Amino acid sequence: MSAESRVLIENVHIAPVVGPEIESGYIRIEGDRIVELGAGAAPGTSAGASAGASAGTVLIDGTGCLATPGLVNTHHHLYQWASQGLAQDATLFEWLVALYQVWAAMDAEVVHGAATAGLGWLALSGCTTSSDHHYVFPKGRGDLLAAEIEAAREVGIRFHPARGSMDRGESQGGLPPDVVVEELDDILAATAEAVDAYHDPSPSSMLRVAVAPCSPFSASADLMTESAALARDKGVRLHTHIAETLDEDEHCVAQFGLRPVDYMEKLGWLGPDVWFAHTVHLSDSDIGKLADTGTGSAHCPSSNGRLGAGIARVSEMLRRGANVGLGVDGSASSELTPLAGEMRQALLFQRARYGPGALTARQALELATLGGARNLGRAAELGSIEPGKLADLALWRVDGPFTAAVADPVCALVFGPPPPLARVLVGGRSVVEDGELRTVAQDAAGRAGVAARQRLLRLAEERGVSAAEEVHRSAGR
Ligand SMILES: [Zn+2]
């Protein structure tokens, strides 16, 4: 299916993120780009009737809808769709230790099914671009990166897979068992290969690859510095987890004599080409370093809440000028979290910590759109509704019998549960229409996720790992 060549959305409330909101207006799309937006009827049309629209233009009546930029997800682990609902009451480290052995059994079929369901689910919550941090590559289990890339092409959203890695197993003082880590040289070769094979730097790119050692407690200092050198040589971005929990803080101080952000600074990992997941436990000095170096953060409030990690200092980071985007994090630490729901969660967490002035609905929308685009190095093309940007849009239906009671549609979108989606467009192409996936069969995508889960648990059992025992596993409970 090719992008529709001309699309005109009419009678729609537009929250462009950059520039003034328009209560009732139009958005004109040509090819994969937004070419024009404005109040009232589009030039060349009669108000409300579209009589003058040129032949071949697809008309979308946006009456009762709010148009926002498509949401950008900047942290995820799609494979975890297949291991949801386990270790429900665990801390991060307990949860990881419980699940590493299950994940060691995954293969390409599991990853494809999990990614199909996970990316479909994201599209159904208004997401048009997603990153994915895949860092478990057990030997002999097929091409896992290719499997998720294939799923992203099928679902039709922009994809920024981050080739993750772990080389610091238990025997090296790390957290993961040795069975799920790789050798440094193998990681660097496979990562370079992934960039060469898949990374598309063009402005309309549907796929860009990032380099992403997993975390300070599972990646060696050599892997971190070599990865940074590789990414900078290839001109791609860097991503990792940092400052997620106090356990990690203690680990870093004990092992490296530095807290996480200082350790990253020492390794050359601060800069405008880097974005971190979480950044929950930051000092004032840490926040200053992120802001001054242009290092981004992916805020994942549902996962942080689920694992009891803490509440990130997002409103203080924004005031200091640090960039923040949103992430759903892996489905095994946030389960069925929709990306749109993370706007609400971010708003509520910040207000619970700092008071009602901490984050507005429009700031939350900016985190989910332009903040995310900046994290992925795509602020010139994504994250706002402006002429020249890619036509990645979400049309939220805010005229339902209950949502219509909220006068401000941006308030309805952010303060409440995600409203239904009339459309999700990626480069002008419909991925979701009337709340249904249009690129892949929705029921089949959901079933692929269930089959991936069943397959993963069966493969794990064949290796003597029973996931059923892990539901409530946690120390002392
Ligand atoms: Zn994560």
Short mmCIF file of C-alpha atoms and ligand atoms in Angstrom, two decimals:
data_model
loop_
_atom_site.label_atom_id
_atom_site.label_comp_id
_atom_site.label_asym_id
_atom_site.label_seq_id
_atom_site.Cartn_x
_atom_site.Cartn_y
_atom_site.Cartn_z
CA MET A 1 0.00 0.00 0.00
CA SER A 2 1.44 3.37 -0.91
CA ALA A 3 0.88 6.65 0.91
CA GLU A 4 -2.22 8.44 -0.25
CA SER A 5 -0.96 11.25 -2.41
CA ARG A 6 -3.30 14.00 -1.15
CA VAL A 7 -5.33 14.09 2.06
CA LEU A 8 -7.43 16.94 3.45
CA ILE A 9 -8.64 16.79 7.05
CA GLU A 10 -11.42 19.28 7.72
CA ASN A 11 -13.47 20.66 10.63
CA VAL A 12 -10.96 19.45 13.20
CA HIS A 13 -9.64 20.90 16.47
CA ILE A 14 -5.87 21.08 16.02
CA ALA A 15 -3.35 20.95 18.89
CA PRO A 16 -0.16 21.33 16.85
CA VAL A 17 2.21 21.44 19.89
CA VAL A 18 4.17 24.19 18.11
CA GLY A 19 2.10 27.27 17.31
CA PRO A 20 -1.42 28.27 18.35
CA GLU A 21 -4.26 25.79 18.69
CA ILE A 22 -7.02 25.97 16.11
CA GLU A 23 -10.57 25.26 17.28
CA SER A 24 -11.90 24.31 13.89
CA GLY A 25 -9.60 24.07 10.92
CA TYR A 26 -7.97 21.94 8.28
CA ILE A 27 -4.73 20.06 7.63
CA ARG A 28 -3.61 19.45 4.06
CA ILE A 29 -1.23 16.58 3.30
CA GLU A 30 0.65 15.86 0.09
CA GLY A 31 2.68 12.69 -0.22
CA ASP A 32 4.09 11.96 3.24
CA ARG A 33 4.21 15.62 4.33
CA ILE A 34 1.97 18.22 5.93
CA VAL A 35 1.83 21.14 3.51
CA GLU A 36 -0.66 23.48 5.12
CA LEU A 37 -2.92 23.98 8.12
CA GLY A 38 -5.22 26.77 9.18
CA ALA A 39 -8.49 27.89 10.71
CA GLY A 40 -11.85 27.50 9.01
CA ALA A 41 -12.27 25.88 5.60
CA ALA A 42 -9.28 25.03 3.45
CA PRO A 43 -8.68 27.52 0.63
CA GLY A 44 -10.42 26.29 -2.48
CA THR A 45 -13.19 24.58 -0.57
CA SER A 46 -16.59 25.84 0.57
CA ALA A 47 -16.95 25.66 4.33
CA GLY A 48 -18.05 22.27 5.54
CA ALA A 49 -18.83 20.93 2.08
CA SER A 50 -15.40 20.51 0.46
CA ALA A 51 -16.96 21.28 -2.89
CA GLY A 52 -13.75 22.70 -4.27
CA ALA A 53 -11.40 19.96 -3.15
CA SER A 54 -9.31 18.83 -6.06
CA ALA A 55 -9.99 15.47 -7.62
CA GLY A 56 -8.02 12.62 -6.08
CA THR A 57 -7.86 14.20 -2.63
CA VAL A 58 -8.93 11.91 0.20
CA LEU A 59 -11.25 13.92 2.47
CA ILE A 60 -11.40 13.17 6.16
CA ASP A 61 -14.16 14.89 8.12
CA GLY A 62 -12.61 15.68 11.50
CA THR A 63 -15.83 16.94 13.08
CA GLY A 64 -15.75 16.03 16.77
CA CYS A 65 -12.06 15.13 16.62
CA LEU A 66 -8.84 16.49 18.11
CA ALA A 67 -5.79 16.29 15.85
CA THR A 68 -2.41 15.94 17.55
CA PRO A 69 0.97 14.93 16.23
CA GLY A 70 1.34 11.14 16.30
CA LEU A 71 2.78 10.03 19.63
CA VAL A 72 6.43 8.98 19.83
CA ASN A 73 7.45 6.11 22.11
CA THR A 74 11.06 6.38 23.17
CA HIS A 75 11.56 3.30 25.33
CA HIS A 76 10.25 -0.22 24.93
CA HIS A 77 11.15 -3.92 24.96
CA LEU A 78 8.68 -5.48 22.55
CA TYR A 79 9.75 -9.07 23.23
CA GLN A 80 8.42 -8.68 26.78
CA TRP A 81 4.87 -8.85 25.41
CA ALA A 82 5.43 -12.61 25.70
CA SER A 83 6.26 -12.49 29.43
CA GLN A 84 3.62 -10.16 30.86
CA GLY A 85 2.08 -10.60 34.27
CA LEU A 86 5.07 -12.32 35.87
CA ALA A 87 6.97 -11.33 39.03
CA GLN A 88 4.13 -8.96 39.77
CA ASP A 89 5.34 -7.85 43.20
CA ALA A 90 9.09 -7.69 42.57
CA THR A 91 11.63 -4.86 42.62
CA LEU A 92 13.50 -4.21 39.37
CA PHE A 93 16.43 -6.45 40.27
CA GLU A 94 14.17 -9.24 41.60
CA TRP A 95 12.00 -8.93 38.47
CA LEU A 96 15.02 -9.12 36.16
CA VAL A 97 16.51 -12.12 37.95
CA ALA A 98 13.13 -13.88 37.74
CA LEU A 99 12.75 -13.21 34.01
CA TYR A 100 16.25 -13.45 32.48
CA GLN A 101 15.98 -17.26 32.38
CA VAL A 102 12.56 -17.10 30.71
CA TRP A 103 13.85 -14.64 28.09
CA ALA A 104 16.86 -16.88 27.42
CA ALA A 105 14.41 -19.24 25.68
CA MET A 106 13.06 -16.71 23.16
CA ASP A 107 13.49 -17.20 19.44
CA ALA A 108 12.67 -15.24 16.28
CA GLU A 109 9.10 -16.56 16.18
CA VAL A 110 8.46 -15.34 19.73
CA VAL A 111 9.91 -11.92 18.89
CA HIS A 112 7.87 -11.53 15.71
CA GLY A 113 4.61 -12.42 17.43
CA ALA A 114 5.34 -10.22 20.45
CA ALA A 115 6.39 -7.28 18.27
CA THR A 116 3.31 -7.58 16.06
CA ALA A 117 1.00 -7.42 19.06
CA GLY A 118 3.06 -4.75 20.83
CA LEU A 119 3.37 -2.43 17.85
CA GLY A 120 -0.30 -2.92 16.94
CA TRP A 121 -1.21 -2.00 20.50
CA LEU A 122 0.96 1.13 20.29
CA ALA A 123 -0.69 2.22 17.03
CA LEU A 124 -4.06 1.77 18.70
CA SER A 125 -3.02 4.32 21.32
CA GLY A 126 -2.01 6.97 18.78
CA CYS A 127 1.67 6.05 18.43
CA THR A 128 3.21 6.65 15.01
CA THR A 129 6.91 6.19 15.87
CA SER A 130 8.37 3.73 18.34
CA SER A 131 11.82 2.81 19.43
CA ASP A 132 12.57 -0.65 20.79
CA HIS A 133 15.45 -1.65 23.03
CA HIS A 134 16.18 -5.31 22.37
CA TYR A 135 19.11 -6.53 24.45
CA VAL A 136 18.68 -10.31 24.88
CA PHE A 137 20.22 -12.31 22.03
CA PRO A 138 20.54 -15.93 23.14
CA LYS A 139 22.71 -17.96 20.78
CA GLY A 140 21.18 -19.98 17.97
CA ARG A 141 17.65 -18.58 18.26
CA GLY A 142 17.37 -16.96 14.81
CA ASP A 143 17.62 -13.31 13.72
CA LEU A 144 15.70 -11.57 16.48
CA LEU A 145 16.29 -8.03 15.22
CA ALA A 146 15.09 -8.93 11.72
CA ALA A 147 11.97 -10.48 13.26
CA GLU A 148 10.89 -7.28 14.99
CA ILE A 149 11.79 -5.14 11.99
CA GLU A 150 9.55 -7.31 9.83
CA ALA A 151 6.71 -6.84 12.33
CA ALA A 152 7.17 -3.05 12.30
CA ARG A 153 7.00 -3.00 8.50
CA GLU A 154 3.78 -4.99 8.60
CA VAL A 155 2.13 -2.76 11.22
CA GLY A 156 3.36 0.33 9.37
CA ILE A 157 4.64 2.66 12.09
CA ARG A 158 8.07 4.29 12.10
CA PHE A 159 10.56 2.14 13.94
CA HIS A 160 13.78 2.95 15.77
CA PRO A 161 15.14 -0.39 16.98
CA ALA A 162 18.05 -0.03 19.36
CA ARG A 163 20.45 -2.97 19.05
CA GLY A 164 20.92 -3.72 22.72
CA SER A 165 23.51 -5.88 24.39
CA MET A 166 24.81 -7.32 27.64
CA ASP A 167 28.35 -8.63 28.21
CA ARG A 168 28.58 -8.46 32.00
CA GLY A 169 27.10 -11.67 33.36
CA GLU A 170 27.09 -12.95 36.92
CA SER A 171 30.63 -14.28 36.61
CA GLN A 172 31.81 -10.72 35.83
CA GLY A 173 29.93 -9.09 38.73
CA GLY A 174 26.87 -8.26 36.63
CA LEU A 175 23.23 -9.06 37.35
CA PRO A 176 22.20 -11.32 34.41
CA PRO A 177 23.09 -15.00 34.24
CA ASP A 178 25.93 -15.74 31.82
CA VAL A 179 23.53 -17.59 29.51
CA VAL A 180 21.95 -14.33 28.28
CA VAL A 181 25.12 -12.28 27.72
CA GLU A 182 27.29 -12.06 24.59
CA GLU A 183 30.99 -11.51 23.93
CA LEU A 184 32.09 -7.92 23.34
CA ASP A 185 33.48 -8.53 19.84
CA ASP A 186 30.36 -10.42 18.76
CA ILE A 187 28.17 -7.56 20.01
CA LEU A 188 30.12 -4.88 18.17
CA ALA A 189 30.14 -6.88 14.93
CA ALA A 190 26.41 -7.64 15.11
CA THR A 191 25.58 -4.03 15.98
CA ALA A 192 27.63 -2.62 13.09
CA GLU A 193 25.96 -5.15 10.80
CA ALA A 194 22.50 -4.07 11.98
CA VAL A 195 23.26 -0.40 11.30
CA ASP A 196 24.64 -1.19 7.85
CA ALA A 197 21.72 -3.43 6.96
CA TYR A 198 18.78 -1.39 8.22
CA HIS A 199 19.57 2.22 9.19
CA ASP A 200 17.97 4.78 6.89
CA PRO A 201 19.13 8.34 7.69
CA SER A 202 16.81 10.01 5.15
CA PRO A 203 14.29 12.60 6.44
CA SER A 204 11.31 10.38 5.52
CA SER A 205 12.94 7.36 7.15
CA MET A 206 10.69 4.60 8.45
CA LEU A 207 13.59 2.91 10.24
CA ARG A 208 16.64 4.08 12.11
CA VAL A 209 18.90 1.95 14.25
CA ALA A 210 20.45 3.02 17.56
CA VAL A 211 23.23 1.43 19.63
CA ALA A 212 22.13 0.40 23.11
CA PRO A 213 24.12 -1.57 25.72
CA CYS A 214 21.53 -2.48 28.34
CA SER A 215 22.56 -0.88 31.65
CA PRO A 216 25.53 -0.25 33.93
CA PHE A 217 24.80 -3.48 35.80
CA SER A 218 24.76 -5.68 32.69
CA ALA A 219 27.23 -3.96 30.30
CA SER A 220 30.97 -3.57 30.87
CA ALA A 221 32.73 -0.20 30.71
CA ASP A 222 34.50 -1.45 27.57
CA LEU A 223 31.17 -2.26 25.93
CA MET A 224 29.84 1.19 26.80
CA THR A 225 32.86 3.06 25.41
CA GLU A 226 33.22 0.84 22.32
CA SER A 227 29.49 1.21 21.62
CA ALA A 228 29.75 5.00 21.85
CA ALA A 229 32.67 4.97 19.42
CA LEU A 230 30.77 2.71 17.02
CA ALA A 231 27.59 4.83 17.14
CA ARG A 232 29.53 8.05 16.55
CA ASP A 233 31.46 6.48 13.71
CA LYS A 234 28.21 5.36 12.06
CA GLY A 235 26.29 8.57 12.87
CA VAL A 236 23.56 6.84 14.87
CA ARG A 237 22.17 7.46 18.35
CA LEU A 238 22.99 5.95 21.72
CA HIS A 239 20.54 4.63 24.29
CA THR A 240 20.71 2.82 27.63
CA HIS A 241 18.92 2.50 30.98
CA ILE A 242 20.20 4.77 33.72
CA ALA A 243 19.29 5.83 37.28
CA GLU A 244 16.15 3.69 37.34
CA THR A 245 16.31 2.48 40.96
CA LEU A 246 18.22 3.01 44.19
CA ASP A 247 19.56 -0.57 43.84
CA GLU A 248 21.29 0.58 40.66
CA ASP A 249 22.68 3.63 42.44
CA GLU A 250 24.20 1.40 45.13
CA HIS A 251 25.54 -1.03 42.52
CA CYS A 252 27.29 1.78 40.63
CA VAL A 253 28.81 3.33 43.74
CA ALA A 254 30.01 -0.09 44.97
CA GLN A 255 31.39 -1.27 41.61
CA PHE A 256 32.58 1.93 39.93
CA GLY A 257 32.83 4.44 42.77
CA LEU A 258 30.46 6.75 40.89
CA ARG A 259 26.72 7.37 40.75
CA PRO A 260 25.09 6.49 37.39
CA VAL A 261 25.18 9.88 35.62
CA ASP A 262 28.77 10.55 36.71
CA TYR A 263 29.70 7.08 35.47
CA MET A 264 28.06 7.81 32.11
CA GLU A 265 29.96 11.10 31.91
CA LYS A 266 33.23 9.29 32.54
CA LEU A 267 32.45 6.83 29.73
CA GLY A 268 31.70 9.61 27.21
CA TRP A 269 27.99 8.90 27.31
CA LEU A 270 26.55 12.40 27.73
CA GLY A 271 25.66 14.38 24.62
CA PRO A 272 22.96 15.43 22.17
CA ASP A 273 23.15 12.03 20.46
CA VAL A 274 22.25 10.14 23.67
CA TRP A 275 18.91 9.46 25.34
CA PHE A 276 18.50 7.49 28.54
CA ALA A 277 15.57 5.45 29.80
CA HIS A 278 14.16 6.38 33.23
CA THR A 279 16.56 8.87 34.90
CA VAL A 280 14.48 8.61 38.08
CA HIS A 281 17.15 9.13 40.73
CA LEU A 282 18.95 12.32 39.75
CA SER A 283 20.71 14.94 41.84
CA ASP A 284 20.51 18.63 40.95
CA SER A 285 23.97 18.28 39.44
CA ASP A 286 22.84 15.28 37.34
CA ILE A 287 19.90 17.27 35.97
CA GLY A 288 22.27 20.11 35.11
CA LYS A 289 24.57 17.74 33.23
CA LEU A 290 21.72 16.28 31.18
CA ALA A 291 20.42 19.75 30.32
CA ASP A 292 23.83 21.24 29.52
CA THR A 293 24.89 18.36 27.28
CA GLY A 294 21.54 17.99 25.47
CA THR A 295 21.17 14.41 26.72
CA GLY A 296 17.54 13.24 26.54
CA SER A 297 15.44 11.09 28.85
CA ALA A 298 12.58 8.67 28.26
CA HIS A 299 10.19 8.98 31.19
CA CYS A 300 8.30 5.72 31.81
CA PRO A 301 5.93 6.48 34.69
CA SER A 302 3.78 3.32 34.57
CA SER A 303 6.80 1.03 34.69
CA ASN A 304 8.39 3.13 37.43
CA GLY A 305 5.16 2.85 39.39
CA ARG A 306 4.73 -0.88 38.78
CA LEU A 307 8.26 -1.68 39.95
CA GLY A 308 8.16 0.88 42.77
CA ALA A 309 11.23 2.58 41.27
CA GLY A 310 10.23 6.13 42.22
CA ILE A 311 8.99 9.30 40.52
CA ALA A 312 11.33 11.04 38.10
CA ARG A 313 11.96 14.77 38.62
CA VAL A 314 10.42 15.59 35.24
CA SER A 315 9.03 19.03 35.99
CA GLU A 316 12.39 20.12 37.45
CA MET A 317 14.19 18.66 34.43
CA LEU A 318 11.95 20.63 32.07
CA ARG A 319 12.50 23.84 34.03
CA ARG A 320 16.26 23.32 33.82
CA GLY A 321 15.98 22.81 30.04
CA ALA A 322 16.55 19.04 29.82
CA ASN A 323 14.65 17.16 27.11
CA VAL A 324 12.13 14.55 28.22
CA GLY A 325 10.06 12.17 26.10
CA LEU A 326 7.79 9.32 27.14
CA GLY A 327 8.11 5.55 26.98
CA VAL A 328 5.84 2.67 27.83
CA ASP A 329 8.88 0.54 28.77
CA GLY A 330 8.67 -3.19 28.22
CA SER A 331 5.29 -4.84 28.39
CA ALA A 332 6.50 -7.10 31.21
CA SER A 333 6.97 -4.15 33.58
CA SER A 334 3.95 -2.14 32.52
CA GLU A 335 1.77 -4.78 30.86
CA LEU A 336 -0.91 -3.29 28.59
CA THR A 337 0.12 0.34 29.05
CA PRO A 338 -1.08 2.46 26.11
CA LEU A 339 1.31 5.26 25.14
CA ALA A 340 -1.50 7.82 25.36
CA GLY A 341 -2.02 6.75 28.96
CA GLU A 342 1.56 7.66 29.81
CA MET A 343 0.67 11.33 29.30
CA ARG A 344 -1.91 11.02 32.06
CA GLN A 345 0.41 9.00 34.26
CA ALA A 346 3.20 11.56 33.83
CA LEU A 347 0.82 14.40 34.68
CA LEU A 348 -0.52 12.65 37.78
CA PHE A 349 2.91 11.56 39.06
CA GLN A 350 4.36 15.06 38.71
CA ARG A 351 1.36 16.63 40.42
CA ALA A 352 1.41 14.04 43.20
CA ARG A 353 5.04 14.93 43.85
CA TYR A 354 5.11 18.69 43.21
CA GLY A 355 1.54 19.98 43.25
CA PRO A 356 -1.06 20.85 40.58
CA GLY A 357 1.14 23.35 38.76
CA ALA A 358 3.87 20.76 38.07
CA LEU A 359 2.80 19.69 34.58
CA THR A 360 -0.03 20.91 32.34
CA ALA A 361 -2.00 18.80 29.87
CA ARG A 362 -0.24 20.58 27.01
CA GLN A 363 3.19 19.96 28.50
CA ALA A 364 2.29 16.27 28.84
CA LEU A 365 1.26 16.23 25.16
CA GLU A 366 4.58 17.84 24.24
CA LEU A 367 6.49 15.15 26.16
CA ALA A 368 4.65 12.49 24.16
CA THR A 369 5.31 14.15 20.81
CA LEU A 370 8.07 16.73 20.34
CA GLY A 371 9.97 15.55 23.42
CA GLY A 372 10.00 12.05 21.97
CA ALA A 373 11.00 13.29 18.52
CA ARG A 374 13.98 15.12 20.09
CA ASN A 375 15.04 11.95 21.92
CA LEU A 376 15.14 10.13 18.59
CA GLY A 377 16.91 12.97 16.76
CA ARG A 378 13.88 13.68 14.60
CA ALA A 379 12.55 17.01 15.83
CA ALA A 380 12.99 18.46 12.34
CA GLU A 381 10.55 15.93 10.89
CA LEU A 382 8.27 14.71 13.68
CA GLY A 383 6.56 15.78 16.88
CA SER A 384 4.44 18.76 15.79
CA ILE A 385 1.86 19.65 13.16
CA GLU A 386 3.70 22.12 10.95
CA PRO A 387 4.05 22.55 7.19
CA GLY A 388 7.03 20.53 5.98
CA LYS A 389 6.87 17.93 8.73
CA LEU A 390 5.95 14.31 8.12
CA ALA A 391 2.21 13.64 8.13
CA ASP A 392 2.16 11.52 11.28
CA LEU A 393 -1.10 12.40 13.01
CA ALA A 394 -3.60 11.08 15.53
CA LEU A 395 -7.27 12.07 15.33
CA TRP A 396 -8.92 11.48 18.71
CA ARG A 397 -12.70 11.28 18.85
CA VAL A 398 -13.65 13.64 21.66
CA ASP A 399 -17.36 14.04 20.88
CA GLY A 400 -18.51 10.82 22.53
CA PRO A 401 -21.41 11.06 24.98
CA PHE A 402 -19.04 11.10 27.97
CA THR A 403 -15.85 12.77 26.65
CA ALA A 404 -17.90 15.60 25.14
CA ALA A 405 -18.66 16.76 28.69
CA VAL A 406 -15.05 18.03 28.93
CA ALA A 407 -14.92 21.41 27.19
CA ASP A 408 -11.19 21.34 26.41
CA PRO A 409 -10.30 18.43 24.10
CA VAL A 410 -6.63 18.41 25.17
CA CYS A 411 -7.80 18.07 28.77
CA ALA A 412 -10.09 15.19 27.71
CA LEU A 413 -7.14 13.49 26.00
CA VAL A 414 -4.60 13.85 28.81
CA PHE A 415 -6.61 13.90 32.05
CA GLY A 416 -8.88 11.02 31.11
CA PRO A 417 -8.43 7.57 29.66
CA PRO A 418 -7.35 7.68 25.99
CA PRO A 419 -10.37 8.56 23.80
CA PRO A 420 -11.16 6.44 20.73
CA LEU A 421 -9.10 7.07 17.61
CA ALA A 422 -10.82 8.10 14.40
CA ARG A 423 -7.52 7.89 12.50
CA VAL A 424 -3.82 7.36 12.89
CA LEU A 425 -1.81 8.47 9.88
CA VAL A 426 1.86 7.64 9.32
CA GLY A 427 3.30 9.62 6.43
CA GLY A 428 -0.28 10.26 5.28
CA ARG A 429 -1.15 6.57 5.25
CA SER A 430 -3.98 5.25 7.45
CA VAL A 431 -2.69 2.74 9.99
CA VAL A 432 -5.75 2.98 12.24
CA GLU A 433 -9.26 3.88 11.13
CA ASP A 434 -12.32 4.03 13.39
CA GLY A 435 -10.38 2.40 16.23
CA GLU A 436 -9.22 -0.57 14.13
CA LEU A 437 -5.84 -1.44 12.67
CA ARG A 438 -5.96 -1.19 8.88
CA THR A 439 -2.49 -2.47 7.99
CA VAL A 440 -2.71 -5.85 9.67
CA ALA A 441 -5.70 -7.87 10.82
CA GLN A 442 -6.26 -6.68 14.39
CA ASP A 443 -7.47 -9.97 15.85
CA ALA A 444 -4.60 -11.85 14.22
CA ALA A 445 -2.10 -9.35 15.66
CA GLY A 446 -3.50 -9.91 19.14
CA ARG A 447 -3.47 -13.66 18.70
CA ALA A 448 0.15 -13.50 17.53
CA GLY A 449 1.02 -12.00 20.91
CA VAL A 450 -0.79 -14.76 22.79
CA ALA A 451 0.90 -17.43 20.66
CA ALA A 452 4.28 -15.78 21.34
CA ARG A 453 3.64 -15.99 25.07
CA GLN A 454 2.61 -19.65 24.88
CA ARG A 455 5.64 -20.49 22.77
CA LEU A 456 8.07 -18.64 25.05
CA LEU A 457 6.76 -20.34 28.20
CA ARG A 458 6.89 -23.74 26.49
CA LEU A 459 10.46 -23.15 25.29
CA ALA A 460 11.41 -22.00 28.80
CA GLU A 461 9.88 -25.11 30.33
CA GLU A 462 11.88 -27.26 27.95
CA ARG A 463 14.94 -25.63 29.52
CA GLY A 464 13.67 -26.41 33.00
CA VAL A 465 12.39 -22.89 33.78
CA SER A 466 8.82 -22.69 34.99
CA ALA A 467 7.45 -19.20 34.50
CA ALA A 468 4.30 -20.10 36.45
CA GLU A 469 6.34 -19.98 39.66
CA GLU A 470 7.40 -16.43 38.92
CA VAL A 471 4.02 -14.71 39.21
CA HIS A 472 4.44 -13.43 42.76
CA ARG A 473 8.13 -14.05 43.21
CA SER A 474 9.86 -11.42 45.26
CA ALA A 475 12.22 -11.47 48.19
CA GLY A 476 10.66 -11.81 51.62
CA ARG A 477 7.04 -12.13 50.41
ZN ZN B 1 13.52 -0.67 29.89
#
